[in-house]
mmCIF file of C-alpha atoms and ligand atoms in Angstrom:
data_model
loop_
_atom_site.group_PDB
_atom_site.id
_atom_site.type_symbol
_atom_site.label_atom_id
_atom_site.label_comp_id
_atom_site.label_asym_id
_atom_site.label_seq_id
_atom_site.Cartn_x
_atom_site.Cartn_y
_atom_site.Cartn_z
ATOM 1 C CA UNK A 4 0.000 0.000 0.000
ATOM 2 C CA UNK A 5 2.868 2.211 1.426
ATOM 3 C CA UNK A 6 4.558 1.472 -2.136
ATOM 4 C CA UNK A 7 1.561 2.144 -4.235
ATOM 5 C CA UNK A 8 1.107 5.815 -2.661
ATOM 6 C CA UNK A 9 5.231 6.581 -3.719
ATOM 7 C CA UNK A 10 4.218 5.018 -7.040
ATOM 8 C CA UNK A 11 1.206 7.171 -7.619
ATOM 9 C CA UNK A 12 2.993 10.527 -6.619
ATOM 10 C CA UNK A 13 5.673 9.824 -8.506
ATOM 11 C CA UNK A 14 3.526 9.243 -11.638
ATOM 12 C CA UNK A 15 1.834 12.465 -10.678
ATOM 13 C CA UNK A 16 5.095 14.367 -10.438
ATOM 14 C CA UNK A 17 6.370 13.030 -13.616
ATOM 15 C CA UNK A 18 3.388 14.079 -15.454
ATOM 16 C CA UNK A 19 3.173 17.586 -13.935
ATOM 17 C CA UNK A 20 7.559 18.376 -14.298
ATOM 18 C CA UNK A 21 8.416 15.953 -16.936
ATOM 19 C CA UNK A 22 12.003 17.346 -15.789
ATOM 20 C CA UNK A 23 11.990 15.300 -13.167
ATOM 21 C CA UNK A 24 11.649 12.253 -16.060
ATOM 22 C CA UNK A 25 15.259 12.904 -17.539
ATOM 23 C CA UNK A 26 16.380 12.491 -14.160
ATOM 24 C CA UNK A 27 14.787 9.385 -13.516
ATOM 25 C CA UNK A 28 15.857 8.073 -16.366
ATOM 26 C CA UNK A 29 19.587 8.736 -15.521
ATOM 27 C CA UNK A 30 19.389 7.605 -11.916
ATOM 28 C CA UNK A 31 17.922 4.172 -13.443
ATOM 29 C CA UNK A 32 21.251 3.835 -16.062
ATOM 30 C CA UNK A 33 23.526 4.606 -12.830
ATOM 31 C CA UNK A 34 21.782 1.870 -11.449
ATOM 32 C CA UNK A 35 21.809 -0.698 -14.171
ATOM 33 C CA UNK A 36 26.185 0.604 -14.420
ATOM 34 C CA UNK A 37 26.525 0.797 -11.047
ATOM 35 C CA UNK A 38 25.000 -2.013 -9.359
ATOM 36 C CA UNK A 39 26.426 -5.114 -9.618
ATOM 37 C CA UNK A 40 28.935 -7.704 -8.000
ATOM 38 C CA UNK A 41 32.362 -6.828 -7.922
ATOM 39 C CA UNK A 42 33.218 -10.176 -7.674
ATOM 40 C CA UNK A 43 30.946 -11.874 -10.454
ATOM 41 C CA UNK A 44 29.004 -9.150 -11.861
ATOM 42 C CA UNK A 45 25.587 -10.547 -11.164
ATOM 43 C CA UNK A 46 23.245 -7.885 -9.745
ATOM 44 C CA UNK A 47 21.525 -10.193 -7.110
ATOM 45 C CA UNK A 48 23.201 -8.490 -3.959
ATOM 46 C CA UNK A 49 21.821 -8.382 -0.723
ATOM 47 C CA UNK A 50 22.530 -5.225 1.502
ATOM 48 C CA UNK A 51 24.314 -6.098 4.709
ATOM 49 C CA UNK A 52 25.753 -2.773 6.145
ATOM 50 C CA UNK A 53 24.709 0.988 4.980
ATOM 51 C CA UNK A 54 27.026 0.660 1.777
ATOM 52 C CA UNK A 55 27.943 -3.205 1.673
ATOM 53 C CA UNK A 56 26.103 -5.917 -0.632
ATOM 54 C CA UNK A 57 26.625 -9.453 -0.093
ATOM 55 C CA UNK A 58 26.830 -10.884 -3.692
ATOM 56 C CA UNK A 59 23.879 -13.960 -2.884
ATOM 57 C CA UNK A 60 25.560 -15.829 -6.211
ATOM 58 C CA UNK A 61 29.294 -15.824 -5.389
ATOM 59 C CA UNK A 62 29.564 -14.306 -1.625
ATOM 60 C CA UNK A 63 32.008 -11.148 -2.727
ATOM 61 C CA UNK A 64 31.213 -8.518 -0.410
ATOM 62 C CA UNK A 65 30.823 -5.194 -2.950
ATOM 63 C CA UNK A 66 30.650 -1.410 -1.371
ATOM 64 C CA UNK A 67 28.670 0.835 -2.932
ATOM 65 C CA UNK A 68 28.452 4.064 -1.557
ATOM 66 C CA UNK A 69 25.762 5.790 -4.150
ATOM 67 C CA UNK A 70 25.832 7.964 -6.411
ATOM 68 C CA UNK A 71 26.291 11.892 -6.298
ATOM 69 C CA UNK A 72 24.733 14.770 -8.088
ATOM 70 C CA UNK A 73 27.881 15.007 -10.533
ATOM 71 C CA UNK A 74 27.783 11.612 -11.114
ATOM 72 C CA UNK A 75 24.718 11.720 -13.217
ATOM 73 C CA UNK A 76 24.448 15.360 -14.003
ATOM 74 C CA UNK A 77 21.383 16.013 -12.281
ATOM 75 C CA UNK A 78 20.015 19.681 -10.913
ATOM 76 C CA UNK A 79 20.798 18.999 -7.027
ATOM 77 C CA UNK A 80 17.085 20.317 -6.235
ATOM 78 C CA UNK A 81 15.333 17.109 -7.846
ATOM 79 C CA UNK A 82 17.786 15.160 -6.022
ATOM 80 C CA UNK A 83 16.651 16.418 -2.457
ATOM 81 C CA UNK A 84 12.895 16.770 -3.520
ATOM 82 C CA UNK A 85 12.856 12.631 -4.726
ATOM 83 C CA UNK A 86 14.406 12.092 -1.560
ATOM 84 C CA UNK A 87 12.213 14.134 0.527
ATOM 85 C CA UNK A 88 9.571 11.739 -1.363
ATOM 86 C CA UNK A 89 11.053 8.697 -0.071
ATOM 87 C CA UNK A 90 12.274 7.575 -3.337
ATOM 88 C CA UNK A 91 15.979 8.019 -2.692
ATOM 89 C CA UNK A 92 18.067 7.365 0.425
ATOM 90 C CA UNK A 93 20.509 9.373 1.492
ATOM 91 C CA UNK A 94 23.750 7.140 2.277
ATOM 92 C CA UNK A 95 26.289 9.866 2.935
ATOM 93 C CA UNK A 96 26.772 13.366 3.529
ATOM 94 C CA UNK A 97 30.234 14.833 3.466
ATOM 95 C CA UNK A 98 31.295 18.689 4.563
ATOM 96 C CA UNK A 99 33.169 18.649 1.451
ATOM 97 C CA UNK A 100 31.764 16.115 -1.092
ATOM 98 C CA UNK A 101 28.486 16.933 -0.644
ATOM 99 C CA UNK A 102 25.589 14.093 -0.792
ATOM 100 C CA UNK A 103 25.185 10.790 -2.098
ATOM 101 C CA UNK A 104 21.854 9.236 -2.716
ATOM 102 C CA UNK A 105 21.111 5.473 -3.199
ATOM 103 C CA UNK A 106 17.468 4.484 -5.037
ATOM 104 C CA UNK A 107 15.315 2.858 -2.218
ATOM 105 C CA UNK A 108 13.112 1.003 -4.971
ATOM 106 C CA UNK A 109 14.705 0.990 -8.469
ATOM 107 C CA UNK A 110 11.595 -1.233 -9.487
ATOM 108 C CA UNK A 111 9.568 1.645 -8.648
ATOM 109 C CA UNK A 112 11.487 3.822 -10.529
ATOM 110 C CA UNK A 113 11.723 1.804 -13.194
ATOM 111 C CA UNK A 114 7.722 1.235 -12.962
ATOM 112 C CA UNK A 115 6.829 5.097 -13.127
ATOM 113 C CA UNK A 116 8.972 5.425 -16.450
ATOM 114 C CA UNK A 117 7.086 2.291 -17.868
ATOM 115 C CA UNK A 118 3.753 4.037 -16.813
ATOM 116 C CA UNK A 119 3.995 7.046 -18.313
ATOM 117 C CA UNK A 120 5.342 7.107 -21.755
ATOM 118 C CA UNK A 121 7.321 9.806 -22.871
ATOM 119 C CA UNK A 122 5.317 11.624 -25.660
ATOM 120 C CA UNK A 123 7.854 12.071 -28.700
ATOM 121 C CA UNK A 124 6.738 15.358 -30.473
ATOM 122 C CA UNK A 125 4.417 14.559 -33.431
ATOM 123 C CA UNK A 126 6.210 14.968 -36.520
ATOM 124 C CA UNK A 127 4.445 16.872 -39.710
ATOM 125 C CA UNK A 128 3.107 14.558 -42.118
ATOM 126 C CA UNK A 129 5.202 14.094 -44.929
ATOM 127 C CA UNK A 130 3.898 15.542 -48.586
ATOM 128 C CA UNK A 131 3.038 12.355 -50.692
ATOM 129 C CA UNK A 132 4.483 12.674 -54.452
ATOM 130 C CA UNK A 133 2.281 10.204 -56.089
ATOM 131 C CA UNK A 134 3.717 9.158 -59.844
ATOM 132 C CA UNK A 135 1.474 11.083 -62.466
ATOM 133 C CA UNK A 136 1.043 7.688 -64.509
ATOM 134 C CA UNK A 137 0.445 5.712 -60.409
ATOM 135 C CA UNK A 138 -2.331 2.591 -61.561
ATOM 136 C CA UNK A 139 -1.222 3.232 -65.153
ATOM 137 C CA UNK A 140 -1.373 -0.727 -65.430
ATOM 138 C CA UNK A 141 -4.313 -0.943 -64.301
ATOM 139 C CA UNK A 142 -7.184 -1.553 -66.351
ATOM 140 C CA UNK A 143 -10.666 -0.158 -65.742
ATOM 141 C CA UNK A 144 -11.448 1.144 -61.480
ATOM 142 C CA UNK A 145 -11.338 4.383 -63.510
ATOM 143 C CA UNK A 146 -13.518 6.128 -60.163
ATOM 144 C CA UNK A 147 -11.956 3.907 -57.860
ATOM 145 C CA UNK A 148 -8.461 5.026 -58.843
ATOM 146 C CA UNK A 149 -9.369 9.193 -57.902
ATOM 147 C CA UNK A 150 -11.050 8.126 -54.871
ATOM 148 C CA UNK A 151 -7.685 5.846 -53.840
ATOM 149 C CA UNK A 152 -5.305 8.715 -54.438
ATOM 150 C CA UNK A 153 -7.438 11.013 -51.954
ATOM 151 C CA UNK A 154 -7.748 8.602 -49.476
ATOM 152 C CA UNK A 155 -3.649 8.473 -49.531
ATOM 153 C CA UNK A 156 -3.622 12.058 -49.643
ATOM 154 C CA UNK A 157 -6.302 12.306 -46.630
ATOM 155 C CA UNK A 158 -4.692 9.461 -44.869
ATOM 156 C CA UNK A 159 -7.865 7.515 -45.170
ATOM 157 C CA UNK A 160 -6.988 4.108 -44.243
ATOM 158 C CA UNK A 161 -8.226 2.122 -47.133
ATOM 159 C CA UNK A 162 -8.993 -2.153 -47.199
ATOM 160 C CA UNK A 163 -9.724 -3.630 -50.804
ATOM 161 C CA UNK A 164 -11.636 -6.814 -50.727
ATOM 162 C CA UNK A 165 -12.342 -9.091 -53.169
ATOM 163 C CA UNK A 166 -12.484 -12.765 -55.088
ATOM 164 C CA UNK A 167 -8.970 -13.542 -56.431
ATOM 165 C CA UNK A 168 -7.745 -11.427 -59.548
ATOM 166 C CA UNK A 169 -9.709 -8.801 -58.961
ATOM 167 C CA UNK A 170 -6.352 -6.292 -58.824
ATOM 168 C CA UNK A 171 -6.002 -5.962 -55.628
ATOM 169 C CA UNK A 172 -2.202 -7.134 -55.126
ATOM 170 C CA UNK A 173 -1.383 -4.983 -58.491
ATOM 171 C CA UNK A 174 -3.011 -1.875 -56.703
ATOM 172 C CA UNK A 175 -1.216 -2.126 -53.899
ATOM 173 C CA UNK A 176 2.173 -2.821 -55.707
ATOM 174 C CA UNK A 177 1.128 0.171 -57.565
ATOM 175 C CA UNK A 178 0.860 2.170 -54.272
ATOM 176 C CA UNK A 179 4.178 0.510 -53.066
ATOM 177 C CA UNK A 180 5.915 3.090 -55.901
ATOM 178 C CA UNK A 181 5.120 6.239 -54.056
ATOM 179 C CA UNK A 182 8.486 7.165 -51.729
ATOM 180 C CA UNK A 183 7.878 6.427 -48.119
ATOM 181 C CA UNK A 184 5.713 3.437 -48.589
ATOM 182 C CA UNK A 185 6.583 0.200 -47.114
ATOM 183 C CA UNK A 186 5.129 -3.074 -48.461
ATOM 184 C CA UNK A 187 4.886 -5.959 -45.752
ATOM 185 C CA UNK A 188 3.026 -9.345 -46.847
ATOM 186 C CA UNK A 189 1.257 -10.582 -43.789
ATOM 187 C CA UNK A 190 2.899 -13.472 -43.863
ATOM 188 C CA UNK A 191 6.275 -12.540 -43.991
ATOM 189 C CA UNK A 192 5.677 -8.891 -42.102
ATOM 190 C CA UNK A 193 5.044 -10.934 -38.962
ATOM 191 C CA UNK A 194 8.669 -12.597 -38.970
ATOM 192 C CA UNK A 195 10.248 -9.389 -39.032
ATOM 193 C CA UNK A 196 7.197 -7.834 -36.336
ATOM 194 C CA UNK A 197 5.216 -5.183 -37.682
ATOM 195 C CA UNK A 198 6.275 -3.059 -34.519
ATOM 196 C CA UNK A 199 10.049 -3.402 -35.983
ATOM 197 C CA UNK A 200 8.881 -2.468 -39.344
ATOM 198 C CA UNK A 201 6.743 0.520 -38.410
ATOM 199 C CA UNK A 202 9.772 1.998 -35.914
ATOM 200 C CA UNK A 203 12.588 1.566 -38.501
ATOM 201 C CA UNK A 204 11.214 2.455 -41.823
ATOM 202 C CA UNK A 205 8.772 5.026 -40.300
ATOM 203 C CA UNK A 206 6.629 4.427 -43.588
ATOM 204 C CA UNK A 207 4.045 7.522 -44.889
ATOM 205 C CA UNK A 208 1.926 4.561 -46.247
ATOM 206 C CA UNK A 209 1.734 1.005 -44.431
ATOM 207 C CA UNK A 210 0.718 -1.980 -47.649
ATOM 208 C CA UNK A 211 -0.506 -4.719 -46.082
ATOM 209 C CA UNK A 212 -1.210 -7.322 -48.629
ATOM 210 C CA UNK A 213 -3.580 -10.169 -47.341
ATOM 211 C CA UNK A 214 -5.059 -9.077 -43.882
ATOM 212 C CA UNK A 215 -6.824 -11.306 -43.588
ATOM 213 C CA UNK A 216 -3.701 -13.741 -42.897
ATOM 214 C CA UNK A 217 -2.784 -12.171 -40.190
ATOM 215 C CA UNK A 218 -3.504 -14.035 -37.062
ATOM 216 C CA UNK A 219 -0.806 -12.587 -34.389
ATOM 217 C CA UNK A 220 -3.090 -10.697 -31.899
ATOM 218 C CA UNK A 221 0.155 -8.784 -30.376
ATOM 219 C CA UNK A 222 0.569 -7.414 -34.501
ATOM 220 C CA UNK A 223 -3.386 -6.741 -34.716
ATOM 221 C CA UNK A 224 -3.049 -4.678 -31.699
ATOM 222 C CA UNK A 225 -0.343 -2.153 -32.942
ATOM 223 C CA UNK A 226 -2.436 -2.130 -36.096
ATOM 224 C CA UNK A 227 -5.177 -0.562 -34.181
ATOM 225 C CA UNK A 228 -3.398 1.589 -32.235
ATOM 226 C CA UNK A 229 -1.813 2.770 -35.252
ATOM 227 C CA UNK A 230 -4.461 3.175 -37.250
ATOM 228 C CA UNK A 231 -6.686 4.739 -34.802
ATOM 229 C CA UNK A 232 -3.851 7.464 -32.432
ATOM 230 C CA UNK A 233 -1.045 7.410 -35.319
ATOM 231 C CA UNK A 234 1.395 6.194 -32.734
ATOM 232 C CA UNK A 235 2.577 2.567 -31.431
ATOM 233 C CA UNK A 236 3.898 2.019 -27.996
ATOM 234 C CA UNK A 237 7.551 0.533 -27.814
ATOM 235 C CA UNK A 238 9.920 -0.253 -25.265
ATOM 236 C CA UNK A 239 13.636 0.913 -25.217
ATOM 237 C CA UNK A 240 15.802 -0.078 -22.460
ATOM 238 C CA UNK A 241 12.843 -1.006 -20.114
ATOM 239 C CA UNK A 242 11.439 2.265 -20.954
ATOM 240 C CA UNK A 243 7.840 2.314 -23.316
ATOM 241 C CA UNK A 244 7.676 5.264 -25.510
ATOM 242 C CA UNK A 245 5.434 6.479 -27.850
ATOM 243 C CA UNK A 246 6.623 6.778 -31.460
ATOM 244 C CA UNK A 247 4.296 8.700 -33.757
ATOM 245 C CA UNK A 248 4.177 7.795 -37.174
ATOM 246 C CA UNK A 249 1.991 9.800 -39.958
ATOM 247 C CA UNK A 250 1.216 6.293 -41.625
ATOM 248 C CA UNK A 251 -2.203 5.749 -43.770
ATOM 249 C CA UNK A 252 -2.580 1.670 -44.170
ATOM 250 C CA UNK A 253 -3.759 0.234 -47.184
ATOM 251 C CA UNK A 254 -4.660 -3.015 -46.880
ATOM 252 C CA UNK A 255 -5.825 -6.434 -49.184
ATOM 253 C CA UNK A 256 -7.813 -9.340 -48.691
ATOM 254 C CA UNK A 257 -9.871 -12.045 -50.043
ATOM 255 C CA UNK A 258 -12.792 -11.909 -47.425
ATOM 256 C CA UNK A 259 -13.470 -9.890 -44.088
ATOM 257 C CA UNK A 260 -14.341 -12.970 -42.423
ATOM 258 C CA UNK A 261 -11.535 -13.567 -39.985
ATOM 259 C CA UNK A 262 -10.407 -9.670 -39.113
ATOM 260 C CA UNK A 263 -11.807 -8.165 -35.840
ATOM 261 C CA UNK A 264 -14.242 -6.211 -36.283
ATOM 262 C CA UNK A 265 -12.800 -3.431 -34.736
ATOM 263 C CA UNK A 266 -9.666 -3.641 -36.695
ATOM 264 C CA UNK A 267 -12.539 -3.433 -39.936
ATOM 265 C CA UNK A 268 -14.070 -0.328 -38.955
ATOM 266 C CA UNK A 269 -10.837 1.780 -38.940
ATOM 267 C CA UNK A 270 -10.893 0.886 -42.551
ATOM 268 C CA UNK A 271 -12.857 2.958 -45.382
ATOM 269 C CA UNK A 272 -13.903 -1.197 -47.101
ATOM 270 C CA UNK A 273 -13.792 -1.145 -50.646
ATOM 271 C CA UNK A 274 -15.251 -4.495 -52.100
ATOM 272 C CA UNK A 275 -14.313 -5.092 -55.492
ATOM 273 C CA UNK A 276 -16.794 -7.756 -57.391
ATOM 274 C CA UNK A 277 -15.849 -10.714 -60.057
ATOM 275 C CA UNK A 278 -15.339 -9.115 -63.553
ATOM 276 C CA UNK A 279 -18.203 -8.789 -66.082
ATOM 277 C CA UNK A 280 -17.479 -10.276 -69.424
ATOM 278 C CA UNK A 281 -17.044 -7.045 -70.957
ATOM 279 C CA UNK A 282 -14.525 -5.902 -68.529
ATOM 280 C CA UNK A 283 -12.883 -9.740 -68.302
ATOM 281 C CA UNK A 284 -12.236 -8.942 -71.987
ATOM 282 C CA UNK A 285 -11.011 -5.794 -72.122
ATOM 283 C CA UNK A 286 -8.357 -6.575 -69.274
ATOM 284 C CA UNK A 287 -7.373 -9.679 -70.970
ATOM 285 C CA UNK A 288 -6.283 -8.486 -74.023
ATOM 286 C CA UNK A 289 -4.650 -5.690 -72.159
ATOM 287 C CA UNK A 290 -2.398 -7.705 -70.117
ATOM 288 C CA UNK A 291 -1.432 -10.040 -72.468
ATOM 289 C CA UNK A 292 -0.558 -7.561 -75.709
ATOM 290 C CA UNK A 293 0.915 -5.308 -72.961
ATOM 291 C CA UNK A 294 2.914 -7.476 -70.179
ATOM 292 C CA UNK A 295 3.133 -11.257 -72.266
ATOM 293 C CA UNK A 296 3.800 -10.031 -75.714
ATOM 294 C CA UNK A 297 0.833 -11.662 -77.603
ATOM 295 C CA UNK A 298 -0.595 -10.109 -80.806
ATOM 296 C CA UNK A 299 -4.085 -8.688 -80.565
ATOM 297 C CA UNK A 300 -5.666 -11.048 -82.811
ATOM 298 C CA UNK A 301 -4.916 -13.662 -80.827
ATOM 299 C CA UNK A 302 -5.195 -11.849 -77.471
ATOM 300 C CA UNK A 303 -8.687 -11.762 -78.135
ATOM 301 C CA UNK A 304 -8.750 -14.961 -79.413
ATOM 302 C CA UNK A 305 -7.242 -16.413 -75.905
ATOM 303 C CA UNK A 306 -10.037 -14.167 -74.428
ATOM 304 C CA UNK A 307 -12.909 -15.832 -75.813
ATOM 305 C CA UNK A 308 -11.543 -19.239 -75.135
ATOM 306 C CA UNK A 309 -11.451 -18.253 -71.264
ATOM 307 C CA UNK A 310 -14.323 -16.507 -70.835
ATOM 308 C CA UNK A 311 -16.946 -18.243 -73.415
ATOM 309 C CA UNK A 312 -15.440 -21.816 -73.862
ATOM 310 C CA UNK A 313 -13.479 -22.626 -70.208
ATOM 311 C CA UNK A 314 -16.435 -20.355 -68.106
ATOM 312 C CA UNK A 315 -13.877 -18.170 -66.280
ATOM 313 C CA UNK A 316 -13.530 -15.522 -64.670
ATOM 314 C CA UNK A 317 -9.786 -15.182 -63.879
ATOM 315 C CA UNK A 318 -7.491 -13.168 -65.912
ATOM 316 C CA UNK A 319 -4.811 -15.669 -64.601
ATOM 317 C CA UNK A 320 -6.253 -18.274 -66.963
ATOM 318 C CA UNK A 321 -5.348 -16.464 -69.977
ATOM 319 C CA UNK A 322 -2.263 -15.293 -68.847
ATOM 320 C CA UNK A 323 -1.117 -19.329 -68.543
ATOM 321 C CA UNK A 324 -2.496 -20.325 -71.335
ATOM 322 C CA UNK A 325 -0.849 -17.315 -73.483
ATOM 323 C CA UNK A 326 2.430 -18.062 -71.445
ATOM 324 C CA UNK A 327 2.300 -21.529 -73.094
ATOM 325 C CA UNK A 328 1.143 -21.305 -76.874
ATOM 326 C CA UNK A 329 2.408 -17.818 -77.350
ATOM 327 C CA UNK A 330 1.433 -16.337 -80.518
ATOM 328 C CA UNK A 331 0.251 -20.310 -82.229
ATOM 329 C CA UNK A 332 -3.251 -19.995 -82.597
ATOM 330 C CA UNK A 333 -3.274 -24.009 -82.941
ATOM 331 C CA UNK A 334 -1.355 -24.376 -79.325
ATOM 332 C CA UNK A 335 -4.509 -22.089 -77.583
ATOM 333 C CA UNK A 336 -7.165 -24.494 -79.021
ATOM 334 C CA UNK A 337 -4.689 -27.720 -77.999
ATOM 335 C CA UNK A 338 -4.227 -26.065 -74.453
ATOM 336 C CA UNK A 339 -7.784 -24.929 -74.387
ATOM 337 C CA UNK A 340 -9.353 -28.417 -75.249
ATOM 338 C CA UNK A 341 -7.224 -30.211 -72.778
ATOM 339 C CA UNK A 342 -7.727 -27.928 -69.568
ATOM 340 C CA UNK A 343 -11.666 -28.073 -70.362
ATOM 341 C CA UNK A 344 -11.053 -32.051 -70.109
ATOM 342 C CA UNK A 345 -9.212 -31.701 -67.068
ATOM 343 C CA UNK A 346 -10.985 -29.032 -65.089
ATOM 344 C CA UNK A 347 -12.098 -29.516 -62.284
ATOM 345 C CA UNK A 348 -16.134 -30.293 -61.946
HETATM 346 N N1 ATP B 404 -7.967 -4.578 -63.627
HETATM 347 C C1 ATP B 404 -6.907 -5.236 -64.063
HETATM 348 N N2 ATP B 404 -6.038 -4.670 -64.909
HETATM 349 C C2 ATP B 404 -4.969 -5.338 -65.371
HETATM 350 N N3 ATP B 404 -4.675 -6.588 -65.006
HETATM 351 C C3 ATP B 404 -5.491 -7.229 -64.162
HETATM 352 C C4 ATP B 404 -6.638 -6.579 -63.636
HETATM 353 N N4 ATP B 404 -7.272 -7.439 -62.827
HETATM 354 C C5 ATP B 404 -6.567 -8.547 -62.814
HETATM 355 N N5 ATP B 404 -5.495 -8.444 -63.623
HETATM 356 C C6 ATP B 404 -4.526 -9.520 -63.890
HETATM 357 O O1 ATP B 404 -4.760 -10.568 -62.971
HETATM 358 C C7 ATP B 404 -3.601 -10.876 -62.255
HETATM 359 C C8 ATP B 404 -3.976 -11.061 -60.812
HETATM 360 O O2 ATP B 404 -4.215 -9.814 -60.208
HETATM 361 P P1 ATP B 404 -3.862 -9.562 -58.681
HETATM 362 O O3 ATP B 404 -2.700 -10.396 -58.313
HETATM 363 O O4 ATP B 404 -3.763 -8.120 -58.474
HETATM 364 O O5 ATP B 404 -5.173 -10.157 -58.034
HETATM 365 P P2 ATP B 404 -5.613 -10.178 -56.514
HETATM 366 O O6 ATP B 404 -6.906 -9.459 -56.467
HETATM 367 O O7 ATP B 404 -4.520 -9.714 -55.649
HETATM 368 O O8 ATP B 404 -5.875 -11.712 -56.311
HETATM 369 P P3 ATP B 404 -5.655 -12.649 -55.020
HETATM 370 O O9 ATP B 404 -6.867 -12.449 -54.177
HETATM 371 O O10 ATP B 404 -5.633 -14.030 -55.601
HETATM 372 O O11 ATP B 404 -4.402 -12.258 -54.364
HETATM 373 C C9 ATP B 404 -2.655 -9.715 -62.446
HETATM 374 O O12 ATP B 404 -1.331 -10.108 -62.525
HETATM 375 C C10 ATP B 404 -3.096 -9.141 -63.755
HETATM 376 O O13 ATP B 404 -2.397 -9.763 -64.772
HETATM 377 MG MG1 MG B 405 -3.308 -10.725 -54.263
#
């Protein structure tokens, strides 16, 4: 009880002279230097006079005497106040060498600084320069594609669901152009931990390609904090502190089905539907004239095949099947005729 009243006023007093926090910090650092075994260097020392430890892991008897207010750099003043507090001890007072102070609960020390984060100044958000020919690639979305770009502009944190090959992994690699995006598959972001990501690269635009594959609740949680206060909460040297990042997500996925609701709602959801055959058509012969070098004749050709003969609805298909007759007319209807045999019912 005694313990949780010095805890409390020391959280107050941090929060009303965050001064006091910088000293704090450096008493805790003596500590972690200072405090140790002589003999062994482990820190588990039991105190057996006013400035002896008994080393409990190898016996050595270690004198430590504290530490003063040059020691650490600290304004004297904060010194006598924390002690007045009953946070530090006073183990000895010279005429000449003034005072030396010992902490009488580093864990409590340590505890306040954990409890109150220190708030790192916000920084501006940085201008976006978005490509002039960004979703170039991209056939059709033609009002989708204006709306995107504001909501990057706006920081609008944007999800894009959808059946397979419906563009969404080509709009967010077209989003992964603009400078000071960062592009993190689920699967693989969680290896190197989101929080590592989002601290290091500090990223103006977070791509999350296939959210819905992320099951870590620890990375789901800085998601949401980031999305919803534009900081996550880290911990340096036993210390948690607030890093603020000006990062819009955009995110991908095949269905909403398995992400928390309340990770869903911080997202403006953007459900993209199977292609019509008109538009199947149009982005066929597109992508393969364009990106597989295939004439148009027989772009369209391959088109027909997939949509009218084979029933599909997958760019993909075509983009095989091109990938394996090329330009021989003969090949598609050979290719053709043997998937339709061996498709699945
Ligand atoms: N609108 C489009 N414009 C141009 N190419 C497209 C378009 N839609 C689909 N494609 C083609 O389909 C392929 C698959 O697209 P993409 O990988 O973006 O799909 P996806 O929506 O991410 O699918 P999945 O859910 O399976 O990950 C692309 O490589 C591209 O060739
Ligand atoms: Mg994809």
């Amino acid at each position: 009880m005694k313990d949780e009243t010095i805890t409390g006023r020391l959280v107050r007093l941090v929060r009303e002279r965050p001064g006091y926090r910088d000293t704090l910090e450096k008493i805790v650092k003596w500590y972690d230097e200072n405090f140790k075994c002589e003999g062994c260097g482990s820190r588990n020392l039991k105190r057996v006079g006013k400035h002896k430890y008994k080393c409990t892991r190898c016996g050595y008897n270690t004198i430590i005497i504290g530490f003063h207010t040059m020691d650490i750099q600290a304004t004297p003043a904060y010194l006598v106040k924390l002690a007045n507090m009953g946070i530090l001890e006073v183990t000895y007072r010279g005429s000449a060498s003034g005072v030396y102070y010992m902490p009488k609960d580093i864990d409590v020390i340590r505890r306040v600084l954990r409890l109150s984060p220190r708030e790192i100044e916000v920084p501006p958000p940085r201008e976006l320069s978005i490509p002039d020919d960004l979703f170039e690639p991209i056939v059709g979305y033609d009002d989708l594609k204006g709306l995107l770009i504001d909501c990057l502009k706006k920081r609008v944190h944007v999800l894009l669901v959808g059946p397979p090959s419906t563009a969404k992994s080509m709009i967010l690699q077209e989003i992964a152009r603009i400078d000071g995006s960062y592009f993190a598959l689920a699967g693989t972001s969680t290896k190197a931990g989101l929080r590592d990501v989002i601290v290091e690269e500090r990223p103006s635009i977070l791509i999350i390609d296939e959210l819905d594959k992320i099951y870590n609740p620890n990375e789901l949680s800085i998601l949401l904090t980031l999305m919803e206060s534009g900081f996550i909460t880290v911990t340096i040297h036993g210390r948690r502190e607030r890093v603020y990042v000006n990062t819009v997500v955009f995110a991908g996925a095949n269905t909403t089905r398995k992400i928390p609701p309340e990770l869903l709602s911080r997202f403006l959801v953007i459900r993209l539907r199977p292609y019509t055959e008109e538009e199947l058509r149009k982005i066929i012969v597109n992508v393969l004239v364009r990106r597989e070098g295939i004439s148009e004749p027989i772009a369209k050709y391959i088109a027909e095949k997939v949509i009218i003969e084979m029933g599909s609805r997958d760019p993909r298909d075509a983009i095989k099947i091109a990938r394996l007759s090329g330009n021989d007319k003969k090949k598609v209807d050979g290719i053709t005729r043997i998937l339709k045999r061996y498709k699945e019912s």
